[in-house]
């Protein structure tokens, strides 16, 4: 699965109208809608804030007052044609006084997203199961050795009264092996499934 590495933005001017496209990575529909809402609020002085998103649990688009089918749908089509997932596009338009017509709007919104994709870094993503593993300090060396030998990815480490590693794995059976080996020495909490940049 491909997505954009981080937020990107670009601006194009077409017949005195300004089109500002912002691309964001997003894990799910809730996150996508939060991004769209935030941008729409921040740039509420704009004539339109049109949007499209394609995420793991759904897709959607909004013409935000432009004629139906001339903004959001073409933007979504650009994301699909570029095989992107977990991505949100918001194009903010400041009207310049010259009407573009339906065909002109479709081309303008599509071009705005394409221009931003041209400067964006695209990364390969994969679904991983995330687990929080809690253990005592004396077990750090042994746990670290097992993490390395099993090619597990530690995405976060916390050092408090106990040690907590957030571990990402494409194969949850590996964590079961941890549980069996360390028995009551570790606590394992399942954090859910997330798309992360592909790990070698």
PDB file of C-alpha atoms in Angstrom:
ATOM      1  CA  UNK A   1       0.000   0.000   0.000  1.00  0.00           C
ATOM      2  CA  UNK A   2       1.286   3.467  -0.868  1.00  0.00           C
ATOM      3  CA  UNK A   3       0.672   6.738   0.947  1.00  0.00           C
ATOM      4  CA  UNK A   4       2.348  10.102   1.395  1.00  0.00           C
ATOM      5  CA  UNK A   5       5.131  10.337   3.970  1.00  0.00           C
ATOM      6  CA  UNK A   6       3.985  13.613   5.568  1.00  0.00           C
ATOM      7  CA  UNK A   7       1.809  16.682   4.796  1.00  0.00           C
ATOM      8  CA  UNK A   8       2.538  18.503   1.528  1.00  0.00           C
ATOM      9  CA  UNK A   9       1.170  21.673  -0.038  1.00  0.00           C
ATOM     10  CA  UNK A  10       1.304  23.406  -3.420  1.00  0.00           C
ATOM     11  CA  UNK A  11      -0.470  26.331  -5.076  1.00  0.00           C
ATOM     12  CA  UNK A  12      -1.556  26.928  -8.661  1.00  0.00           C
ATOM     13  CA  UNK A  13      -3.255  29.954 -10.245  1.00  0.00           C
ATOM     14  CA  UNK A  14      -5.847  29.412 -12.960  1.00  0.00           C
ATOM     15  CA  UNK A  15      -7.650  32.424 -14.481  1.00  0.00           C
ATOM     16  CA  UNK A  16      -7.073  34.528 -11.354  1.00  0.00           C
ATOM     17  CA  UNK A  17      -8.437  31.819  -9.016  1.00  0.00           C
ATOM     18  CA  UNK A  18      -5.954  30.446  -6.484  1.00  0.00           C
ATOM     19  CA  UNK A  19      -6.048  26.685  -5.784  1.00  0.00           C
ATOM     20  CA  UNK A  20      -4.097  25.538  -2.715  1.00  0.00           C
ATOM     21  CA  UNK A  21      -3.862  21.767  -2.327  1.00  0.00           C
ATOM     22  CA  UNK A  22      -2.899  20.165   0.974  1.00  0.00           C
ATOM     23  CA  UNK A  23      -2.188  16.438   1.171  1.00  0.00           C
ATOM     24  CA  UNK A  24      -2.102  14.566   4.470  1.00  0.00           C
ATOM     25  CA  UNK A  25      -1.575  10.959   5.540  1.00  0.00           C
ATOM     26  CA  UNK A  26      -4.482   9.582   7.629  1.00  0.00           C
ATOM     27  CA  UNK A  27      -5.070   6.179   9.211  1.00  0.00           C
ATOM     28  CA  UNK A  28      -8.865   6.095   9.094  1.00  0.00           C
ATOM     29  CA  UNK A  29     -12.088   7.944   8.253  1.00  0.00           C
ATOM     30  CA  UNK A  30     -12.293   9.673  11.642  1.00  0.00           C
ATOM     31  CA  UNK A  31      -8.769  11.081  11.275  1.00  0.00           C
ATOM     32  CA  UNK A  32      -9.487  12.137   7.669  1.00  0.00           C
ATOM     33  CA  UNK A  33     -12.648  14.018   8.660  1.00  0.00           C
ATOM     34  CA  UNK A  34     -10.809  15.756  11.518  1.00  0.00           C
ATOM     35  CA  UNK A  35      -8.145  17.002   9.072  1.00  0.00           C
ATOM     36  CA  UNK A  36     -10.794  18.263   6.612  1.00  0.00           C
ATOM     37  CA  UNK A  37     -12.732  19.986   9.396  1.00  0.00           C
ATOM     38  CA  UNK A  38      -9.599  21.662  10.756  1.00  0.00           C
ATOM     39  CA  UNK A  39      -8.555  23.036   7.342  1.00  0.00           C
ATOM     40  CA  UNK A  40     -12.114  24.179   6.518  1.00  0.00           C
ATOM     41  CA  UNK A  41     -12.224  26.080   9.804  1.00  0.00           C
ATOM     42  CA  UNK A  42      -8.733  27.560   9.405  1.00  0.00           C
ATOM     43  CA  UNK A  43      -9.463  28.755   5.866  1.00  0.00           C
ATOM     44  CA  UNK A  44     -13.137  29.617   6.200  1.00  0.00           C
ATOM     45  CA  UNK A  45     -12.443  32.870   4.330  1.00  0.00           C
ATOM     46  CA  UNK A  46     -11.912  30.785   1.166  1.00  0.00           C
ATOM     47  CA  UNK A  47     -14.621  30.442  -1.489  1.00  0.00           C
ATOM     48  CA  UNK A  48     -14.444  26.624  -1.270  1.00  0.00           C
ATOM     49  CA  UNK A  49     -12.584  23.943   0.676  1.00  0.00           C
ATOM     50  CA  UNK A  50     -13.133  20.821  -1.426  1.00  0.00           C
ATOM     51  CA  UNK A  51     -11.915  17.466  -0.175  1.00  0.00           C
ATOM     52  CA  UNK A  52     -11.388  13.793  -0.912  1.00  0.00           C
ATOM     53  CA  UNK A  53     -10.036  10.922   1.151  1.00  0.00           C
ATOM     54  CA  UNK A  54      -9.201   7.268   0.648  1.00  0.00           C
ATOM     55  CA  UNK A  55      -8.507   5.379   3.894  1.00  0.00           C
ATOM     56  CA  UNK A  56      -8.551   1.824   5.263  1.00  0.00           C
ATOM     57  CA  UNK A  57     -12.175   1.998   6.437  1.00  0.00           C
ATOM     58  CA  UNK A  58     -13.779   4.071   3.690  1.00  0.00           C
ATOM     59  CA  UNK A  59     -13.623   6.837   1.130  1.00  0.00           C
ATOM     60  CA  UNK A  60     -15.423  10.113   0.581  1.00  0.00           C
ATOM     61  CA  UNK A  61     -15.420  13.478  -1.111  1.00  0.00           C
ATOM     62  CA  UNK A  62     -17.097  16.891  -0.819  1.00  0.00           C
ATOM     63  CA  UNK A  63     -17.574  19.567  -3.494  1.00  0.00           C
ATOM     64  CA  UNK A  64     -18.177  22.235  -0.793  1.00  0.00           C
ATOM     65  CA  UNK A  65     -20.453  24.357  -2.962  1.00  0.00           C
ATOM     66  CA  UNK A  66     -18.818  23.774  -6.342  1.00  0.00           C
ATOM     67  CA  UNK A  67     -21.142  22.244  -8.984  1.00  0.00           C
ATOM     68  CA  UNK A  68     -21.718  18.538  -8.245  1.00  0.00           C
ATOM     69  CA  UNK A  69     -18.982  16.243  -9.505  1.00  0.00           C
ATOM     70  CA  UNK A  70     -16.535  19.004 -10.454  1.00  0.00           C
ATOM     71  CA  UNK A  71     -14.205  18.981  -7.426  1.00  0.00           C
ATOM     72  CA  UNK A  72     -14.277  16.224  -4.804  1.00  0.00           C
ATOM     73  CA  UNK A  73     -14.871  13.295  -7.181  1.00  0.00           C
ATOM     74  CA  UNK A  74     -12.039  14.290  -9.583  1.00  0.00           C
ATOM     75  CA  UNK A  75      -9.718  14.711  -6.574  1.00  0.00           C
ATOM     76  CA  UNK A  76     -10.635  11.221  -5.321  1.00  0.00           C
ATOM     77  CA  UNK A  77     -10.017   9.816  -8.805  1.00  0.00           C
ATOM     78  CA  UNK A  78      -6.472  11.250  -8.770  1.00  0.00           C
ATOM     79  CA  UNK A  79      -5.751   9.490  -5.452  1.00  0.00           C
ATOM     80  CA  UNK A  80      -7.123   6.216  -6.851  1.00  0.00           C
ATOM     81  CA  UNK A  81      -5.240   6.449 -10.163  1.00  0.00           C
ATOM     82  CA  UNK A  82      -2.006   6.938  -8.227  1.00  0.00           C
ATOM     83  CA  UNK A  83      -2.780   3.861  -6.090  1.00  0.00           C
ATOM     84  CA  UNK A  84      -2.697   5.874  -2.881  1.00  0.00           C
ATOM     85  CA  UNK A  85      -4.337   4.782   0.359  1.00  0.00           C
ATOM     86  CA  UNK A  86      -4.668   6.419   3.771  1.00  0.00           C
ATOM     87  CA  UNK A  87      -4.487   9.840   2.136  1.00  0.00           C
ATOM     88  CA  UNK A  88      -6.510  13.056   2.369  1.00  0.00           C
ATOM     89  CA  UNK A  89      -6.578  15.889  -0.169  1.00  0.00           C
ATOM     90  CA  UNK A  90      -8.081  19.310   0.556  1.00  0.00           C
ATOM     91  CA  UNK A  91      -8.084  21.980  -2.145  1.00  0.00           C
ATOM     92  CA  UNK A  92      -8.798  25.514  -0.954  1.00  0.00           C
ATOM     93  CA  UNK A  93     -10.045  27.830  -3.708  1.00  0.00           C
ATOM     94  CA  UNK A  94     -10.058  31.609  -3.658  1.00  0.00           C
ATOM     95  CA  UNK A  95     -12.302  32.690  -6.541  1.00  0.00           C
ATOM     96  CA  UNK A  96     -10.686  35.217  -8.881  1.00  0.00           C
ATOM     97  CA  UNK A  97     -13.809  36.447 -10.664  1.00  0.00           C
ATOM     98  CA  UNK A  98     -13.612  34.346 -13.832  1.00  0.00           C
ATOM     99  CA  UNK A  99     -15.852  31.261 -14.054  1.00  0.00           C
ATOM    100  CA  UNK A 100     -14.093  28.134 -15.286  1.00  0.00           C
ATOM    101  CA  UNK A 101     -17.104  26.025 -16.311  1.00  0.00           C
ATOM    102  CA  UNK A 102     -17.630  22.415 -15.279  1.00  0.00           C
ATOM    103  CA  UNK A 103     -14.805  21.015 -17.416  1.00  0.00           C
ATOM    104  CA  UNK A 104     -12.431  23.732 -16.292  1.00  0.00           C
ATOM    105  CA  UNK A 105     -13.204  23.020 -12.626  1.00  0.00           C
ATOM    106  CA  UNK A 106     -12.600  19.273 -13.050  1.00  0.00           C
ATOM    107  CA  UNK A 107      -9.232  19.992 -14.677  1.00  0.00           C
ATOM    108  CA  UNK A 108      -8.282  22.613 -12.065  1.00  0.00           C
ATOM    109  CA  UNK A 109      -9.019  20.446  -9.016  1.00  0.00           C
ATOM    110  CA  UNK A 110      -7.387  17.381 -10.597  1.00  0.00           C
ATOM    111  CA  UNK A 111      -4.301  19.391 -11.567  1.00  0.00           C
ATOM    112  CA  UNK A 112      -4.034  20.876  -8.082  1.00  0.00           C
ATOM    113  CA  UNK A 113      -3.825  17.405  -6.500  1.00  0.00           C
ATOM    114  CA  UNK A 114      -1.477  16.086  -9.215  1.00  0.00           C
ATOM    115  CA  UNK A 115       0.916  19.045  -8.774  1.00  0.00           C
ATOM    116  CA  UNK A 116       1.106  18.360  -5.041  1.00  0.00           C
ATOM    117  CA  UNK A 117       1.652  14.634  -5.567  1.00  0.00           C
ATOM    118  CA  UNK A 118       4.557  15.530  -7.875  1.00  0.00           C
ATOM    119  CA  UNK A 119       6.461  17.070  -4.936  1.00  0.00           C
ATOM    120  CA  UNK A 120       5.313  14.571  -2.293  1.00  0.00           C
ATOM    121  CA  UNK A 121       7.379  11.657  -1.039  1.00  0.00           C
ATOM    122  CA  UNK A 122       5.423   8.420  -1.550  1.00  0.00           C
ATOM    123  CA  UNK A 123       6.129   5.576   0.882  1.00  0.00           C
ATOM    124  CA  UNK A 124       5.163   1.899   0.993  1.00  0.00           C
ATOM    125  CA  UNK A 125       2.945   1.070   3.964  1.00  0.00           C
ATOM    126  CA  UNK A 126       2.049  -2.268   5.503  1.00  0.00           C
ATOM    127  CA  UNK A 127      -0.453  -3.394   8.130  1.00  0.00           C
ATOM    128  CA  UNK A 128       1.141  -4.229  11.485  1.00  0.00           C
ATOM    129  CA  UNK A 129      -0.255  -5.500  14.779  1.00  0.00           C
ATOM    130  CA  UNK A 130       0.888  -3.276  17.661  1.00  0.00           C
ATOM    131  CA  UNK A 131       1.564  -4.602  21.162  1.00  0.00           C
ATOM    132  CA  UNK A 132       2.734  -2.900  24.347  1.00  0.00           C
ATOM    133  CA  UNK A 133       5.148  -5.185  26.212  1.00  0.00           C
ATOM    134  CA  UNK A 134       5.869  -4.258  29.851  1.00  0.00           C
ATOM    135  CA  UNK A 135       8.752  -5.839  31.767  1.00  0.00           C
ATOM    136  CA  UNK A 136      11.411  -5.250  34.439  1.00  0.00           C
ATOM    137  CA  UNK A 137      14.832  -3.688  33.887  1.00  0.00           C
ATOM    138  CA  UNK A 138      16.798  -6.949  34.440  1.00  0.00           C
ATOM    139  CA  UNK A 139      15.071  -8.428  31.364  1.00  0.00           C
ATOM    140  CA  UNK A 140      16.042  -5.623  28.932  1.00  0.00           C
ATOM    141  CA  UNK A 141      19.080  -7.422  27.462  1.00  0.00           C
ATOM    142  CA  UNK A 142      17.205 -10.666  26.898  1.00  0.00           C
ATOM    143  CA  UNK A 143      14.155  -8.902  25.400  1.00  0.00           C
ATOM    144  CA  UNK A 144      16.399  -6.788  23.117  1.00  0.00           C
ATOM    145  CA  UNK A 145      18.149  -9.941  21.866  1.00  0.00           C
ATOM    146  CA  UNK A 146      14.818 -11.594  21.071  1.00  0.00           C
ATOM    147  CA  UNK A 147      13.510  -8.458  19.343  1.00  0.00           C
ATOM    148  CA  UNK A 148      16.605  -8.437  17.105  1.00  0.00           C
ATOM    149  CA  UNK A 149      16.623 -12.176  16.389  1.00  0.00           C
ATOM    150  CA  UNK A 150      12.933 -12.146  15.406  1.00  0.00           C
ATOM    151  CA  UNK A 151      13.256  -8.953  13.317  1.00  0.00           C
ATOM    152  CA  UNK A 152      10.569  -7.200  15.355  1.00  0.00           C
ATOM    153  CA  UNK A 153      10.253  -3.418  15.195  1.00  0.00           C
ATOM    154  CA  UNK A 154      10.182  -1.367  18.400  1.00  0.00           C
ATOM    155  CA  UNK A 155       8.307   1.842  17.558  1.00  0.00           C
ATOM    156  CA  UNK A 156       8.425   3.368  21.048  1.00  0.00           C
ATOM    157  CA  UNK A 157      10.275   2.859  24.345  1.00  0.00           C
ATOM    158  CA  UNK A 158       9.273   4.117  27.803  1.00  0.00           C
ATOM    159  CA  UNK A 159      11.474   3.866  30.876  1.00  0.00           C
ATOM    160  CA  UNK A 160       9.627   4.348  34.161  1.00  0.00           C
ATOM    161  CA  UNK A 161       9.369   2.062  37.189  1.00  0.00           C
ATOM    162  CA  UNK A 162       9.018  -0.602  34.480  1.00  0.00           C
ATOM    163  CA  UNK A 163      10.139  -0.733  30.842  1.00  0.00           C
ATOM    164  CA  UNK A 164       7.505  -0.519  28.084  1.00  0.00           C
ATOM    165  CA  UNK A 165       8.180  -1.297  24.441  1.00  0.00           C
ATOM    166  CA  UNK A 166       5.639  -0.771  21.682  1.00  0.00           C
ATOM    167  CA  UNK A 167       6.315  -3.570  19.222  1.00  0.00           C
ATOM    168  CA  UNK A 168       5.028  -3.777  15.650  1.00  0.00           C
ATOM    169  CA  UNK A 169       4.772  -7.140  13.928  1.00  0.00           C
ATOM    170  CA  UNK A 170       3.160  -8.458  10.755  1.00  0.00           C
ATOM    171  CA  UNK A 171       2.881 -11.850  12.480  1.00  0.00           C
ATOM    172  CA  UNK A 172       1.110 -11.824  15.861  1.00  0.00           C
ATOM    173  CA  UNK A 173       2.340 -15.385  16.528  1.00  0.00           C
ATOM    174  CA  UNK A 174       5.751 -13.897  17.306  1.00  0.00           C
ATOM    175  CA  UNK A 175       4.264 -12.157  20.352  1.00  0.00           C
ATOM    176  CA  UNK A 176       2.758 -15.447  21.534  1.00  0.00           C
ATOM    177  CA  UNK A 177       6.285 -16.837  21.518  1.00  0.00           C
ATOM    178  CA  UNK A 178       7.315 -13.946  23.777  1.00  0.00           C
ATOM    179  CA  UNK A 179       4.480 -14.704  26.187  1.00  0.00           C
ATOM    180  CA  UNK A 180       5.425 -18.374  26.398  1.00  0.00           C
ATOM    181  CA  UNK A 181       9.125 -17.691  26.912  1.00  0.00           C
ATOM    182  CA  UNK A 182       8.777 -15.021  29.588  1.00  0.00           C
ATOM    183  CA  UNK A 183       5.519 -16.247  31.106  1.00  0.00           C
ATOM    184  CA  UNK A 184       4.657 -13.966  34.057  1.00  0.00           C
ATOM    185  CA  UNK A 185       7.781 -11.801  33.609  1.00  0.00           C
ATOM    186  CA  UNK A 186       6.067  -9.673  30.947  1.00  0.00           C
ATOM    187  CA  UNK A 187       2.661  -8.094  30.386  1.00  0.00           C
ATOM    188  CA  UNK A 188       1.366  -7.853  26.823  1.00  0.00           C
ATOM    189  CA  UNK A 189      -1.366  -5.453  25.751  1.00  0.00           C
ATOM    190  CA  UNK A 190      -2.781  -5.464  22.213  1.00  0.00           C
ATOM    191  CA  UNK A 191      -2.987  -1.898  20.833  1.00  0.00           C
ATOM    192  CA  UNK A 192      -4.654  -2.647  17.506  1.00  0.00           C
ATOM    193  CA  UNK A 193      -3.753  -2.677  13.835  1.00  0.00           C
ATOM    194  CA  UNK A 194      -2.061   0.243  12.131  1.00  0.00           C
ATOM    195  CA  UNK A 195      -0.501   0.991   8.777  1.00  0.00           C
ATOM    196  CA  UNK A 196       3.149   1.875   9.173  1.00  0.00           C
ATOM    197  CA  UNK A 197       5.980   2.492   6.750  1.00  0.00           C
ATOM    198  CA  UNK A 198       7.172  -0.864   5.470  1.00  0.00           C
ATOM    199  CA  UNK A 199       9.955  -2.312   7.623  1.00  0.00           C
ATOM    200  CA  UNK A 200      12.662  -4.567   6.216  1.00  0.00           C
TER     201      UNK A 200
END
